[in-house]
Amino acid sequence: MKLLREKVMNEGIVLSNQVLKVDSFLNHQMDPVLMREVGAEFARLYQGEKITKVLTIESSGIAPAIMTALELDVPMIFARKNKSLTLRDDILVEKVYSFTKQETNEITVSKKFLSNEDRVLIIDDFLANGEAAFGLARVVEQAGASVVGIGIVIEKSFQPGAKLLQEAGYRLDSLVRIASLENGTVTFA
Ligand code: G4P
């Protein structure tokens, strides 16, 4: 995706060898034109796969996920990170560890929004260690639904998530893949 690569090149700030700041278009301020293109691209990649739901995790996954869902004409669900006030019986819960933040979150999705007939496309903004994507996949599988694929806006290919997801048998589609952030420079894969 040319526009996404340009945004990463022109507006991405390399904070360290591990972290790319993209708060001008993806993680804080969001670029709707870019998000529309991202949604159109994921929808093109999964056309014909009979996706019934798009699933993401709050908060930065919501924009690319809603645009994808709009294009595919299906509902979008975002997993919540905060504790739900509803009965535990009604929710699917998985633990997700963040290496970046060194904390474990419980992510939750209401059981009423996922059934064993659903064919789910998981969308997220970043792929690093894959913990969020694996957690979302476990939520889908807990519901007896199928993970058709995982769509990522920015994959950091030098971190283990992409390889681990593919080894686990998931279809993975990343719109840009970053090979390295060394020397303060973004190198695409
Ligand atoms: P993982 O899920 O792939 O294992 O990633 P990790 O635990 O390392 O990521 C934790 C959070 O940090 C996630 O956001 C993820 O999107 C974000 N993140 C990971 N690498 C980068 C990076 O290089 N740059 C930026 N800007 N973010 C990164 P989150 O905590 O869920 O935040 P949000 O979605 O509420 O914004």
mmCIF file of C-alpha atoms and ligand atoms in Angstrom:
data_model
loop_
_atom_site.group_PDB
_atom_site.id
_atom_site.type_symbol
_atom_site.label_atom_id
_atom_site.label_comp_id
_atom_site.label_asym_id
_atom_site.label_seq_id
_atom_site.Cartn_x
_atom_site.Cartn_y
_atom_site.Cartn_z
ATOM 1 C CA MET A 1 0.000 0.000 0.000
ATOM 2 C CA LYS A 2 1.735 3.075 -1.346
ATOM 3 C CA LEU A 3 -0.096 5.653 0.807
ATOM 4 C CA LEU A 4 0.580 3.690 3.997
ATOM 5 C CA ARG A 5 4.283 3.317 3.175
ATOM 6 C CA GLU A 6 4.518 7.049 2.494
ATOM 7 C CA LYS A 7 2.832 7.831 5.812
ATOM 8 C CA VAL A 8 5.229 5.536 7.671
ATOM 9 C CA MET A 9 8.236 7.068 5.890
ATOM 10 C CA ASN A 10 7.159 10.699 6.236
ATOM 11 C CA GLU A 11 5.419 10.737 9.614
ATOM 12 C CA GLY A 12 6.675 7.688 11.508
ATOM 13 C CA ILE A 13 9.094 8.493 14.331
ATOM 14 C CA VAL A 14 11.586 5.811 15.295
ATOM 15 C CA LEU A 15 11.650 5.900 19.091
ATOM 16 C CA SER A 16 14.025 2.965 19.533
ATOM 17 C CA ASN A 17 15.144 -0.184 17.710
ATOM 18 C CA GLN A 18 11.814 -1.703 18.756
ATOM 19 C CA VAL A 19 9.196 1.051 18.661
ATOM 20 C CA LEU A 20 7.779 3.182 15.846
ATOM 21 C CA LYS A 21 5.585 6.107 16.814
ATOM 22 C CA VAL A 22 2.727 6.689 14.368
ATOM 23 C CA ASP A 23 0.451 8.859 16.438
ATOM 24 C CA SER A 24 -0.178 11.368 13.632
ATOM 25 C CA PHE A 25 -2.215 8.889 11.536
ATOM 26 C CA LEU A 26 -2.905 5.636 13.407
ATOM 27 C CA ASN A 27 -2.502 5.630 17.190
ATOM 28 C CA HIS A 28 -3.821 9.001 18.325
ATOM 29 C CA GLN A 29 -4.768 11.330 15.482
ATOM 30 C CA MET A 30 -6.238 9.081 12.789
ATOM 31 C CA ASP A 31 -6.256 9.631 9.039
ATOM 32 C CA PRO A 32 -9.701 8.725 7.669
ATOM 33 C CA VAL A 33 -8.598 8.651 4.025
ATOM 34 C CA LEU A 34 -5.806 6.227 4.908
ATOM 35 C CA MET A 35 -8.174 4.152 7.050
ATOM 36 C CA ARG A 36 -10.626 3.951 4.153
ATOM 37 C CA GLU A 37 -7.855 2.630 1.893
ATOM 38 C CA VAL A 38 -6.750 0.164 4.566
ATOM 39 C CA GLY A 39 -10.324 -1.126 4.887
ATOM 40 C CA ALA A 40 -10.687 -1.437 1.123
ATOM 41 C CA GLU A 41 -7.425 -3.400 0.877
ATOM 42 C CA PHE A 42 -8.349 -5.892 3.629
ATOM 43 C CA ALA A 43 -11.793 -6.296 2.062
ATOM 44 C CA ARG A 44 -10.171 -6.990 -1.320
ATOM 45 C CA LEU A 45 -7.839 -9.587 0.232
ATOM 46 C CA TYR A 46 -10.735 -11.400 1.965
ATOM 47 C CA GLN A 47 -13.335 -11.043 -0.789
ATOM 48 C CA GLY A 48 -14.995 -14.420 -1.336
ATOM 49 C CA GLU A 49 -13.998 -15.748 2.104
ATOM 50 C CA LYS A 50 -17.546 -15.326 3.453
ATOM 51 C CA ILE A 51 -16.399 -13.277 6.439
ATOM 52 C CA THR A 52 -19.282 -12.748 8.884
ATOM 53 C CA LYS A 53 -17.542 -10.627 11.568
ATOM 54 C CA VAL A 54 -14.470 -8.425 11.893
ATOM 55 C CA LEU A 55 -12.826 -8.581 15.329
ATOM 56 C CA THR A 56 -10.245 -6.218 16.813
ATOM 57 C CA ILE A 57 -9.075 -4.952 20.203
ATOM 58 C CA GLU A 58 -9.519 -1.454 21.556
ATOM 59 C CA SER A 59 -8.416 1.184 20.918
ATOM 60 C CA SER A 60 -6.193 1.650 17.864
ATOM 61 C CA GLY A 61 -7.508 -1.421 16.065
ATOM 62 C CA ILE A 62 -10.996 0.051 15.884
ATOM 63 C CA ALA A 63 -10.428 2.448 12.976
ATOM 64 C CA PRO A 64 -8.941 -0.040 10.488
ATOM 65 C CA ALA A 65 -11.422 -2.702 11.650
ATOM 66 C CA ILE A 66 -14.543 -0.569 11.198
ATOM 67 C CA MET A 67 -13.484 0.484 7.693
ATOM 68 C CA THR A 68 -12.828 -3.154 6.780
ATOM 69 C CA ALA A 69 -16.196 -4.196 8.188
ATOM 70 C CA LEU A 70 -17.916 -1.399 6.267
ATOM 71 C CA GLU A 71 -16.361 -2.615 3.006
ATOM 72 C CA LEU A 72 -17.237 -6.269 3.751
ATOM 73 C CA ASP A 73 -20.737 -5.251 4.896
ATOM 74 C CA VAL A 74 -20.493 -7.157 8.195
ATOM 75 C CA PRO A 75 -20.481 -6.099 11.882
ATOM 76 C CA MET A 76 -17.272 -5.191 13.693
ATOM 77 C CA ILE A 77 -16.617 -6.219 17.303
ATOM 78 C CA PHE A 78 -13.860 -4.796 19.467
ATOM 79 C CA ALA A 79 -12.574 -6.800 22.411
ATOM 80 C CA ARG A 80 -12.559 -4.749 25.581
ATOM 81 C CA LYS A 81 -9.543 -4.482 27.847
ATOM 82 C CA ASN A 82 -11.372 -3.151 30.864
ATOM 83 C CA LYS A 83 -13.230 -5.430 33.225
ATOM 84 C CA SER A 84 -16.796 -5.921 32.154
ATOM 85 C CA LEU A 85 -19.567 -5.096 34.558
ATOM 86 C CA THR A 86 -21.799 -7.823 33.162
ATOM 87 C CA LEU A 87 -21.956 -11.373 34.460
ATOM 88 C CA ARG A 88 -18.858 -13.466 33.731
ATOM 89 C CA ASP A 89 -21.151 -16.146 32.290
ATOM 90 C CA ASP A 90 -22.019 -13.910 29.395
ATOM 91 C CA ILE A 91 -18.491 -13.158 28.219
ATOM 92 C CA LEU A 92 -15.540 -14.825 26.550
ATOM 93 C CA VAL A 93 -12.333 -13.952 28.448
ATOM 94 C CA GLU A 94 -8.678 -14.409 27.470
ATOM 95 C CA LYS A 95 -5.465 -13.161 29.018
ATOM 96 C CA VAL A 96 -3.115 -11.114 26.804
ATOM 97 C CA TYR A 97 0.396 -10.289 27.938
ATOM 98 C CA SER A 98 2.025 -7.150 26.540
ATOM 99 C CA PHE A 99 5.825 -7.319 26.333
ATOM 100 C CA THR A 100 5.881 -3.613 25.471
ATOM 101 C CA LYS A 101 3.937 -2.619 28.563
ATOM 102 C CA GLN A 102 4.923 -5.615 30.713
ATOM 103 C CA GLU A 103 1.397 -6.169 31.899
ATOM 104 C CA THR A 104 -1.339 -8.722 31.422
ATOM 105 C CA ASN A 105 -4.765 -7.582 30.316
ATOM 106 C CA GLU A 106 -7.933 -9.596 30.335
ATOM 107 C CA ILE A 107 -9.702 -9.103 27.044
ATOM 108 C CA THR A 108 -13.412 -9.757 26.848
ATOM 109 C CA VAL A 109 -16.073 -10.196 24.170
ATOM 110 C CA SER A 110 -19.747 -10.761 24.836
ATOM 111 C CA LYS A 111 -20.814 -14.300 23.919
ATOM 112 C CA LYS A 112 -23.850 -12.960 22.104
ATOM 113 C CA PHE A 113 -21.750 -11.455 19.319
ATOM 114 C CA LEU A 114 -19.816 -14.595 18.269
ATOM 115 C CA SER A 115 -21.347 -17.967 17.403
ATOM 116 C CA ASN A 116 -19.948 -21.241 16.086
ATOM 117 C CA GLU A 117 -21.152 -20.283 12.614
ATOM 118 C CA ASP A 118 -19.042 -17.134 12.415
ATOM 119 C CA ARG A 119 -16.122 -16.759 10.003
ATOM 120 C CA VAL A 120 -13.953 -14.087 11.572
ATOM 121 C CA LEU A 121 -11.347 -11.715 10.193
ATOM 122 C CA ILE A 122 -9.094 -10.369 12.963
ATOM 123 C CA ILE A 123 -7.689 -6.867 12.372
ATOM 124 C CA ASP A 124 -5.085 -4.981 14.405
ATOM 125 C CA ASP A 125 -2.922 -1.912 13.973
ATOM 126 C CA PHE A 126 0.467 -3.379 15.008
ATOM 127 C CA LEU A 127 1.953 -6.846 15.097
ATOM 128 C CA ALA A 128 4.923 -7.214 17.426
ATOM 129 C CA ASN A 129 5.037 -10.368 19.544
ATOM 130 C CA GLY A 130 1.622 -11.523 18.423
ATOM 131 C CA GLU A 131 0.133 -11.674 21.906
ATOM 132 C CA ALA A 132 -2.919 -9.575 21.014
ATOM 133 C CA ALA A 133 -3.572 -11.521 17.792
ATOM 134 C CA PHE A 134 -3.241 -14.887 19.560
ATOM 135 C CA GLY A 135 -5.558 -13.665 22.336
ATOM 136 C CA LEU A 136 -8.184 -12.590 19.802
ATOM 137 C CA ALA A 137 -7.836 -15.914 17.968
ATOM 138 C CA ARG A 138 -8.399 -17.785 21.259
ATOM 139 C CA VAL A 139 -11.556 -15.733 21.868
ATOM 140 C CA VAL A 140 -12.872 -16.730 18.417
ATOM 141 C CA GLU A 141 -12.009 -20.383 19.004
ATOM 142 C CA GLN A 142 -13.604 -20.343 22.467
ATOM 143 C CA ALA A 143 -16.842 -19.347 20.721
ATOM 144 C CA GLY A 144 -16.436 -22.286 18.323
ATOM 145 C CA ALA A 145 -16.079 -19.845 15.420
ATOM 146 C CA SER A 146 -13.367 -19.913 12.712
ATOM 147 C CA VAL A 147 -10.426 -17.549 12.318
ATOM 148 C CA VAL A 148 -10.280 -17.023 8.554
ATOM 149 C CA GLY A 149 -7.321 -14.675 8.724
ATOM 150 C CA ILE A 150 -5.447 -11.937 10.527
ATOM 151 C CA GLY A 151 -4.988 -8.527 8.900
ATOM 152 C CA ILE A 152 -2.328 -6.205 10.291
ATOM 153 C CA VAL A 153 -1.678 -2.599 9.301
ATOM 154 C CA ILE A 154 2.000 -2.461 10.387
ATOM 155 C CA GLU A 155 3.966 -5.649 10.975
ATOM 156 C CA LYS A 156 7.330 -5.422 12.711
ATOM 157 C CA SER A 157 8.818 -8.460 11.000
ATOM 158 C CA PHE A 158 11.902 -8.438 13.205
ATOM 159 C CA GLN A 159 9.759 -9.358 16.212
ATOM 160 C CA PRO A 160 8.449 -12.907 16.572
ATOM 161 C CA GLY A 161 4.658 -12.431 16.110
ATOM 162 C CA ALA A 162 4.408 -12.925 12.348
ATOM 163 C CA LYS A 163 6.428 -16.131 12.339
ATOM 164 C CA LEU A 164 4.570 -17.548 15.359
ATOM 165 C CA LEU A 165 1.132 -16.853 13.853
ATOM 166 C CA GLN A 166 2.097 -18.445 10.542
ATOM 167 C CA GLU A 167 3.624 -21.452 12.284
ATOM 168 C CA ALA A 168 0.353 -21.827 14.184
ATOM 169 C CA GLY A 169 -1.381 -22.101 10.795
ATOM 170 C CA TYR A 170 -3.090 -18.733 10.611
ATOM 171 C CA ARG A 171 -3.363 -16.806 7.358
ATOM 172 C CA LEU A 172 -1.603 -13.471 7.926
ATOM 173 C CA ASP A 173 -1.863 -10.376 5.723
ATOM 174 C CA SER A 174 0.206 -7.339 6.722
ATOM 175 C CA LEU A 175 -0.124 -4.152 4.679
ATOM 176 C CA VAL A 176 3.395 -2.971 5.457
ATOM 177 C CA ARG A 177 6.228 -5.044 6.871
ATOM 178 C CA ILE A 178 9.116 -3.409 8.676
ATOM 179 C CA ALA A 179 12.385 -5.333 8.615
ATOM 180 C CA SER A 180 14.271 -3.041 10.964
ATOM 181 C CA LEU A 181 14.157 0.187 12.937
ATOM 182 C CA GLU A 182 17.883 0.243 13.569
ATOM 183 C CA ASN A 183 19.916 3.478 13.385
ATOM 184 C CA GLY A 184 16.746 5.528 13.637
ATOM 185 C CA THR A 185 15.661 4.412 10.162
ATOM 186 C CA VAL A 186 12.624 2.515 8.920
ATOM 187 C CA THR A 187 13.667 -0.325 6.603
ATOM 188 C CA PHE A 188 10.792 -2.110 4.859
ATOM 189 C CA ALA A 189 10.880 -5.896 4.396
HETATM 190 P P1 G4P B 1 1.766 -7.896 20.550
HETATM 191 O O1 G4P B 1 0.310 -7.803 20.872
HETATM 192 O O2 G4P B 1 2.037 -8.069 19.077
HETATM 193 O O3 G4P B 1 2.484 -8.928 21.387
HETATM 194 O O4 G4P B 1 2.400 -6.485 20.906
HETATM 195 P P2 G4P B 1 2.757 -5.780 22.263
HETATM 196 O O5 G4P B 1 2.183 -6.526 23.419
HETATM 197 O O6 G4P B 1 4.214 -5.530 22.217
HETATM 198 O O7 G4P B 1 1.941 -4.434 22.059
HETATM 199 C C1 G4P B 1 1.301 -3.763 23.093
HETATM 200 C C2 G4P B 1 0.744 -2.465 22.570
HETATM 201 O O8 G4P B 1 1.788 -1.714 21.953
HETATM 202 C C3 G4P B 1 -0.347 -2.564 21.546
HETATM 203 O O9 G4P B 1 -1.162 -1.435 21.655
HETATM 204 C C4 G4P B 1 0.431 -2.486 20.220
HETATM 205 O O10 G4P B 1 -0.384 -2.064 19.160
HETATM 206 C C5 G4P B 1 1.459 -1.461 20.584
HETATM 207 N N1 G4P B 1 2.690 -1.529 19.818
HETATM 208 C C6 G4P B 1 3.541 -2.546 19.655
HETATM 209 N N2 G4P B 1 4.599 -2.158 18.950
HETATM 210 C C7 G4P B 1 4.415 -0.861 18.662
HETATM 211 C C8 G4P B 1 5.172 0.102 17.950
HETATM 212 O O11 G4P B 1 6.277 -0.135 17.417
HETATM 213 N N3 G4P B 1 4.644 1.343 17.862
HETATM 214 C C9 G4P B 1 3.453 1.682 18.424
HETATM 215 N N4 G4P B 1 3.029 2.921 18.267
HETATM 216 N N5 G4P B 1 2.717 0.811 19.110
HETATM 217 C C10 G4P B 1 3.196 -0.459 19.217
HETATM 218 P P3 G4P B 1 -2.190 -1.198 22.805
HETATM 219 O O12 G4P B 1 -1.556 -1.195 24.128
HETATM 220 O O13 G4P B 1 -3.260 -2.217 22.633
HETATM 221 O O14 G4P B 1 -2.661 0.257 22.542
HETATM 222 P P4 G4P B 1 -3.884 0.890 21.762
HETATM 223 O O15 G4P B 1 -4.389 -0.072 20.737
HETATM 224 O O16 G4P B 1 -4.904 1.151 22.817
HETATM 225 O O17 G4P B 1 -3.329 2.106 21.135
#
